[in-house]
């Protein structure tokens, strides 16, 4: 007896503000206009994706005290865009990244429950946290939250939101709600009935030990960067292994790495195209910027086609703000120097080589085989595609790769349910009112 | 008699709580069929109902011209988030967004957040004024041509056209700039009910559209004149301000039209002026008040939207159109265009102009 092959899940991430979007490509259009979002979402739905997911911005990135101007800047607010997308899609899950540090549980639980009603059960929430005072300068509560407190606040935030979502009985009767904890005090009656999915789907991103534990205890989906096979398998085993401690089954949490895909008629053509995309992503100016992110020093006088700096990074630098600082700059610098020395690479070539994210590159059949292989090998439950073009970046994948995944029997040929939970194979949460 | 100014009409589409988007889409389309300037959707954290801004975002792609004005309170929300969400509503509706500024005065709402106790209305309206102010600054914090996509220099934006707002108020501070680029209308339309005293100053200073609740055209004109005086004291051009009379209306049913008339106070609705009568009587009242020059238009809150909005559009509005008092089509695409309000110049671009 043969068992059916494991099914893979697909989602699309539209980061908007990032250094992967190739905005200089003539096919690149607005990252703000609703028509761009509509095209991407409709394409994802045509490809029978589980969900479409948007990033969040709370402070424009700055570099050396000035607004960073090299990458795509500016994006609309996620939950509002997704509510509008609910009008032009029928089945696609709609997930928003929303920070648990600079929001309040009552308001956000209400906005998410509203999105779930407006989309008939397709809402998702990617929970992120923030610790930096730089972002806090835009908010009432301002300032700084200790790194350790970020996850305790986030965990209490999610638990409070779920309590609010459970405060109406399944037959539609509101009941008084009260939560008093270290971070939040919420008392009263929730204004939105239990939503079509019971609870919107909770997605979590973040790779620290606290992040993994938070995912295992709380999340329905983990968005990761572990795209290589070995790293992916290790992460997968580790996180799935943590679930039992919370009384959860391995299948209760879906692990979905974010990946790029570059297609060509042949593998060789795809490789060539991928190299071209990398050169566009890492412009000469962006190469110097990436170097400054590691070194923490003003390196604007360096030639991107020249050698790496002789001096060491400044670990205490505050040159870069609003984006994740490299955790161990001295180690990264040593690794980059070694790479540059071994292969004789310039600054720009080193950055291109060192900062590449996992991408599946090849002909449609090669890519389909690799994606299915990762899932079969226990490195992922599926993938979140991060297209490098707006809004057409999903078109080829949906037209060329999805049919091959369907032929292999590893991807659905029609939506079988109407809610995001049903696409992900997640049970509706048991009402705990 | 001075020439009549264009008549503006708006309607509230809230009512008993509904969570089905088709309900709201149907009402907004009906109002659009009547060429109304905008619909509003009331909201509060303590009253049953979905998040109004999300509902009107869901309505946006299903409509083409009508303005969309959710209530967004400023008391327990983050001004930075509010300005981003309203700007985004303007992007997804291609220039049809507004927001009706309101405050949360009750202890019940305060307990849902647990961050601060309920405060006096006067304090909360001062804070709402700050929220409106910082919202407008954030909307201006990107100049219209900030995005340059200059491949030669590798620059996506011209950073000299992005501005920190550095807002320091009594209630909060915001550094900026906005995350959302300047919305299509420049600034979405700000609506404030300026009837009661604590709100009137905020309305006069920050609102594009001021709602006034009174039972006679004379009293309405008095309040409007006070709003104008205060607005002028803040250096505003009164041509940038629209004053609408707010009426709660009960048009009854076709079989037994109620006796026409206006009442002060809240037999049913709970807020202000209550009109009871048939659609034709309502058209007569609107005609009379408008001819008296009391207001620029009306904001109507139907007691039962499903029933009364249909009667407003197909009865009252049709009659006003027949009398050539109200337009029969939208000459423009944005809410500001419907209201005859210019797209505001960007304050930072103006500052940067050579003297």
Short mmCIF file of C-alpha atoms in Angstrom, two decimals, chain A residues 23-24 28-35 38 57-60 62 66-77 80-81 83-84 86-88 102-104 106-107 110-111 114 117-118 137-141 168 185-189 191-193 285, chain B residues 19 21 43-51 53-55 57-58 61 74-75 77-81 84-85 88-89 91-92 111-116 127 142 147 149-151 153-157 159 162 164 172-181:
data_model
loop_
_atom_site.label_atom_id
_atom_site.label_comp_id
_atom_site.label_asym_id
_atom_site.label_seq_id
_atom_site.Cartn_x
_atom_site.Cartn_y
_atom_site.Cartn_z
CA UNK A 23 12.27 48.43 -8.07
CA UNK A 24 14.51 49.46 -10.95
CA UNK A 28 8.10 47.02 -11.31
CA UNK A 29 4.98 49.03 -10.50
CA UNK A 30 3.58 50.81 -7.46
CA UNK A 31 4.01 49.25 -4.02
CA UNK A 32 1.17 51.44 -2.70
CA UNK A 33 -1.66 51.46 -5.25
CA UNK A 34 -4.46 49.06 -4.41
CA UNK A 35 -4.28 47.63 -7.94
CA UNK A 38 -5.27 43.23 -5.97
CA UNK A 57 6.25 49.36 9.14
CA UNK A 58 6.22 51.56 12.23
CA UNK A 59 9.19 53.80 11.56
CA UNK A 60 11.06 54.53 8.36
CA UNK A 62 17.38 55.46 9.01
CA UNK A 66 19.26 60.11 7.62
CA UNK A 67 16.27 58.36 6.09
CA UNK A 68 17.38 55.33 4.13
CA UNK A 69 16.71 56.06 0.47
CA UNK A 70 18.04 53.12 -1.54
CA UNK A 71 15.31 50.51 -1.13
CA UNK A 72 11.56 50.59 -1.57
CA UNK A 73 10.15 53.00 1.06
CA UNK A 74 6.53 53.40 2.11
CA UNK A 75 3.64 51.03 2.38
CA UNK A 76 -0.02 51.12 3.30
CA UNK A 77 -1.30 49.82 6.63
CA UNK A 80 -6.88 48.13 6.10
CA UNK A 81 -5.49 46.78 2.81
CA UNK A 83 -10.11 44.35 4.52
CA UNK A 84 -10.26 45.81 1.01
CA UNK A 86 -11.52 40.64 1.16
CA UNK A 87 -13.81 42.31 -1.38
CA UNK A 88 -11.86 41.07 -4.41
CA UNK A 102 2.96 49.08 20.12
CA UNK A 103 -0.69 47.95 20.09
CA UNK A 104 -3.31 47.11 22.70
CA UNK A 106 -8.64 44.96 22.96
CA UNK A 107 -8.31 47.17 19.89
CA UNK A 110 -11.45 43.70 17.57
CA UNK A 111 -9.79 44.66 14.29
CA UNK A 114 -13.69 42.23 12.20
CA UNK A 117 -16.08 38.45 9.70
CA UNK A 118 -15.51 40.65 6.64
CA UNK A 137 9.37 57.52 19.28
CA UNK A 138 6.20 57.29 17.18
CA UNK A 139 4.02 55.98 20.02
CA UNK A 140 2.38 57.07 23.23
CA UNK A 141 3.97 54.41 25.34
CA UNK A 168 -18.97 35.23 22.99
CA UNK A 185 -5.79 44.95 32.27
CA UNK A 186 -8.85 44.42 30.10
CA UNK A 187 -12.34 44.38 31.50
CA UNK A 188 -15.72 44.64 29.82
CA UNK A 189 -17.61 43.16 26.93
CA UNK A 191 -18.17 43.98 20.70
CA UNK A 192 -17.65 41.35 18.00
CA UNK A 193 -19.24 37.87 18.02
CA UNK A 285 25.23 51.80 -3.04
CA UNK B 19 -21.21 41.77 10.73
CA UNK B 21 -20.15 43.01 4.66
CA UNK B 43 -18.10 53.40 15.96
CA UNK B 44 -17.15 53.05 19.58
CA UNK B 45 -15.12 50.52 21.51
CA UNK B 46 -18.00 49.78 23.86
CA UNK B 47 -20.96 49.55 21.48
CA UNK B 48 -21.56 46.23 19.69
CA UNK B 49 -20.43 46.32 16.07
CA UNK B 50 -17.41 45.74 13.85
CA UNK B 51 -14.48 48.11 13.39
CA UNK B 53 -12.69 51.69 9.29
CA UNK B 54 -12.23 48.04 8.32
CA UNK B 55 -15.85 47.82 7.17
CA UNK B 57 -12.23 49.47 3.53
CA UNK B 58 -14.16 46.34 2.63
CA UNK B 61 -13.53 48.17 -3.91
CA UNK B 74 -8.68 59.32 19.48
CA UNK B 75 -8.78 58.50 23.18
CA UNK B 77 -5.83 54.69 20.04
CA UNK B 78 -2.33 55.53 18.83
CA UNK B 79 -2.34 58.66 16.64
CA UNK B 80 0.39 57.16 14.45
CA UNK B 81 -1.68 54.03 13.77
CA UNK B 84 -1.72 55.29 8.82
CA UNK B 85 -5.08 53.53 8.69
CA UNK B 88 -4.57 53.64 3.72
CA UNK B 89 -8.35 53.92 3.41
CA UNK B 91 -5.27 54.68 -0.99
CA UNK B 92 -7.61 51.68 -1.27
CA UNK B 111 -11.57 49.64 31.37
CA UNK B 112 -11.27 47.84 28.03
CA UNK B 113 -7.79 49.30 27.74
CA UNK B 114 -6.78 49.57 31.37
CA UNK B 115 -4.21 52.26 30.65
CA UNK B 116 -5.84 55.36 32.06
CA UNK B 127 -6.24 65.55 22.72
CA UNK B 142 5.91 62.85 2.39
CA UNK B 147 9.31 58.80 -4.68
CA UNK B 149 13.02 55.73 -8.48
CA UNK B 150 16.27 57.13 -9.80
CA UNK B 151 18.14 54.09 -11.09
CA UNK B 153 21.92 57.07 -8.36
CA UNK B 154 20.23 53.97 -6.87
CA UNK B 155 17.83 56.16 -4.87
CA UNK B 156 14.19 55.13 -4.52
CA UNK B 157 13.13 58.28 -2.66
CA UNK B 159 15.08 61.90 1.37
CA UNK B 162 10.50 63.17 3.62
CA UNK B 164 10.17 64.26 10.58
CA UNK B 172 1.72 62.42 23.19
CA UNK B 173 4.66 62.99 20.88
CA UNK B 174 5.34 61.57 17.42
CA UNK B 175 8.62 61.74 15.52
CA UNK B 176 7.54 60.66 12.02
CA UNK B 177 7.69 60.65 9.09
CA UNK B 178 4.69 58.56 8.09
CA UNK B 179 5.13 55.04 6.75
CA UNK B 180 2.31 55.53 4.26
CA UNK B 181 3.11 57.94 1.43
#
